[in-house]
Amino acid sequence: MLLDLKQISEVYLICGRTDLRRGIDGLTGIVEEQYHLDPHCRNLYLFCGSRKDRFKALYWAGDGFILLYKRYENGRLQWPMNQAAAKSLTHQQLICLLTGWSIEPTIHSVNPPQKHIQQGKEVVKSSHR
């Protein structure tokens, strides 16, 4: 197997758009200079371009770098594009991302309406306007 998930220390998703024309040297430069991370440890770094149907993954295998490139023929990744940060992912989040699921929660908590008693009547005040 080319990559064994058990050998990966951390998974970092590089949020935002990366120029996927970059090769190993360009991507290791991004990891070191912009995010102050060490590309020579057993971390997996994921990069996405302006199209969300392809990504690159960079991994140090101990004796050299492995650069993976994946293009989906049908579908798109749920890639966080609004940040310029390196987001640490769990292995489960990595699997979710690569199978088309979002790594960000899409269901947000809701404040229930408040109940007030007004002269013997129950009045519900809505938190929505």
Tab-separated table of C-alpha atoms in Angstrom:
chain	number	residue	atom	x	y	z
A	1	MET	CA	0.000	0.000	0.000
A	2	LEU	CA	1.313	3.443	-0.887
A	3	LEU	CA	0.003	5.187	2.252
A	4	ASP	CA	-0.849	3.484	5.499
A	5	LEU	CA	-3.137	5.650	7.668
A	6	LYS	CA	-1.635	4.049	10.787
A	7	GLN	CA	1.769	5.549	9.896
A	8	ILE	CA	0.430	9.113	9.592
A	9	SER	CA	1.019	11.241	12.696
A	10	GLU	CA	-1.236	14.207	11.866
A	11	VAL	CA	-3.420	15.192	8.942
A	12	TYR	CA	-3.454	18.872	7.990
A	13	LEU	CA	-5.913	20.355	5.553
A	14	ILE	CA	-4.540	23.556	4.046
A	15	CYS	CA	-7.705	25.683	3.872
A	16	GLY	CA	-8.297	27.992	0.961
A	17	ARG	CA	-6.984	27.809	-2.569
A	18	THR	CA	-3.510	26.497	-3.423
A	19	ASP	CA	-1.920	26.657	-6.874
A	20	LEU	CA	-1.884	22.959	-7.749
A	21	ARG	CA	0.753	23.534	-10.429
A	22	ARG	CA	3.227	23.473	-7.534
A	23	GLY	CA	5.255	20.343	-7.025
A	24	ILE	CA	6.935	18.862	-3.974
A	25	ASP	CA	9.331	21.780	-3.416
A	26	GLY	CA	6.605	24.415	-3.771
A	27	LEU	CA	4.195	22.620	-1.441
A	28	THR	CA	6.877	21.967	1.204
A	29	GLY	CA	7.677	25.679	1.003
A	30	ILE	CA	4.044	26.531	1.779
A	31	VAL	CA	4.014	24.133	4.749
A	32	GLU	CA	7.242	25.585	6.179
A	33	GLU	CA	6.954	29.284	5.374
A	34	GLN	CA	3.237	30.006	5.703
A	35	TYR	CA	2.235	27.554	8.430
A	36	HIS	CA	5.547	26.953	10.267
A	37	LEU	CA	5.056	23.185	10.176
A	38	ASP	CA	7.663	20.517	9.469
A	39	PRO	CA	7.057	18.730	6.155
A	40	HIS	CA	9.744	16.145	7.041
A	41	CYS	CA	7.697	14.466	9.765
A	42	ARG	CA	5.068	11.838	9.085
A	43	ASN	CA	2.218	14.282	8.615
A	44	LEU	CA	-0.119	14.267	5.641
A	45	TYR	CA	-0.755	17.702	4.101
A	46	LEU	CA	-3.770	18.195	1.824
A	47	PHE	CA	-4.073	21.029	-0.716
A	48	CYS	CA	-6.979	22.024	-2.955
A	49	GLY	CA	-7.022	24.387	-5.924
A	50	SER	CA	-9.781	26.666	-7.179
A	51	ARG	CA	-11.699	23.672	-8.519
A	52	LYS	CA	-12.959	21.452	-5.754
A	53	ASP	CA	-12.849	18.309	-7.862
A	54	ARG	CA	-9.116	17.720	-7.291
A	55	PHE	CA	-6.518	17.875	-4.549
A	56	LYS	CA	-2.904	17.050	-3.820
A	57	ALA	CA	-1.531	15.266	-0.765
A	58	LEU	CA	2.060	15.537	0.430
A	59	TYR	CA	3.621	12.965	2.767
A	60	TRP	CA	7.175	12.339	3.976
A	61	ALA	CA	7.771	8.574	3.843
A	62	GLY	CA	11.066	8.624	5.761
A	63	ASP	CA	13.250	8.289	2.672
A	64	GLY	CA	11.516	10.798	0.392
A	65	PHE	CA	8.269	12.598	-0.347
A	66	ILE	CA	5.148	11.053	-1.793
A	67	LEU	CA	3.005	13.461	-3.795
A	68	LEU	CA	-0.497	12.224	-4.570
A	69	TYR	CA	-2.899	13.864	-6.981
A	70	LYS	CA	-6.555	12.916	-7.123
A	71	ARG	CA	-9.223	14.168	-9.525
A	72	TYR	CA	-12.839	13.169	-9.053
A	73	GLU	CA	-14.682	12.473	-12.282
A	74	ASN	CA	-18.084	13.050	-10.717
A	75	GLY	CA	-18.485	15.208	-7.640
A	76	ARG	CA	-16.663	17.788	-5.599
A	77	LEU	CA	-14.913	18.023	-2.250
A	78	GLN	CA	-16.417	19.941	0.659
A	79	TRP	CA	-13.238	21.993	1.114
A	80	PRO	CA	-13.120	24.966	3.517
A	81	MET	CA	-12.230	27.835	1.178
A	82	ASN	CA	-12.795	30.839	3.426
A	83	GLN	CA	-9.702	30.512	5.610
A	84	ALA	CA	-5.972	30.674	5.123
A	85	ALA	CA	-5.133	28.181	7.859
A	86	ALA	CA	-3.873	24.656	8.353
A	87	LYS	CA	-6.691	22.703	9.976
A	88	SER	CA	-5.791	19.547	11.868
A	89	LEU	CA	-8.069	16.628	10.939
A	90	THR	CA	-8.780	13.347	12.621
A	91	HIS	CA	-8.526	10.197	10.544
A	92	GLN	CA	-12.335	9.995	10.582
A	93	GLN	CA	-12.605	13.568	9.240
A	94	LEU	CA	-10.118	12.659	6.498
A	95	ILE	CA	-12.261	9.704	5.467
A	96	CYS	CA	-15.384	11.903	5.516
A	97	LEU	CA	-13.685	14.533	3.345
A	98	LEU	CA	-12.426	12.005	0.807
A	99	THR	CA	-15.821	10.308	0.530
A	100	GLY	CA	-17.660	13.552	-0.168
A	101	TRP	CA	-18.949	14.457	3.281
A	102	SER	CA	-18.370	17.785	4.957
A	103	ILE	CA	-15.937	17.984	7.863
A	104	GLU	CA	-17.751	21.029	9.253
A	105	PRO	CA	-21.055	20.592	11.089
A	106	THR	CA	-23.945	21.728	8.931
A	107	ILE	CA	-26.599	21.524	11.622
A	108	HIS	CA	-26.421	24.416	14.049
A	109	SER	CA	-27.908	24.601	17.514
A	110	VAL	CA	-31.144	26.524	17.903
A	111	ASN	CA	-32.338	28.472	20.918
A	112	PRO	CA	-35.801	27.194	21.847
A	113	PRO	CA	-38.541	29.797	22.229
A	114	GLN	CA	-38.964	31.236	25.724
A	115	LYS	CA	-42.236	30.680	27.562
A	116	HIS	CA	-43.672	33.402	29.749
A	117	ILE	CA	-46.808	33.319	31.874
A	118	GLN	CA	-48.907	36.439	31.361
A	119	GLN	CA	-51.956	36.739	33.638
A	120	GLY	CA	-52.876	33.082	33.533
A	121	LYS	CA	-52.071	32.626	29.829
A	122	GLU	CA	-48.974	30.997	28.442
A	123	VAL	CA	-47.250	33.244	25.903
A	124	VAL	CA	-44.481	31.955	23.702
A	125	LYS	CA	-41.910	34.517	22.652
A	126	SER	CA	-40.203	33.565	19.442
A	127	SER	CA	-36.460	34.109	19.146
A	128	HIS	CA	-36.871	34.589	15.367
A	129	ARG	CA	-37.993	37.863	13.872
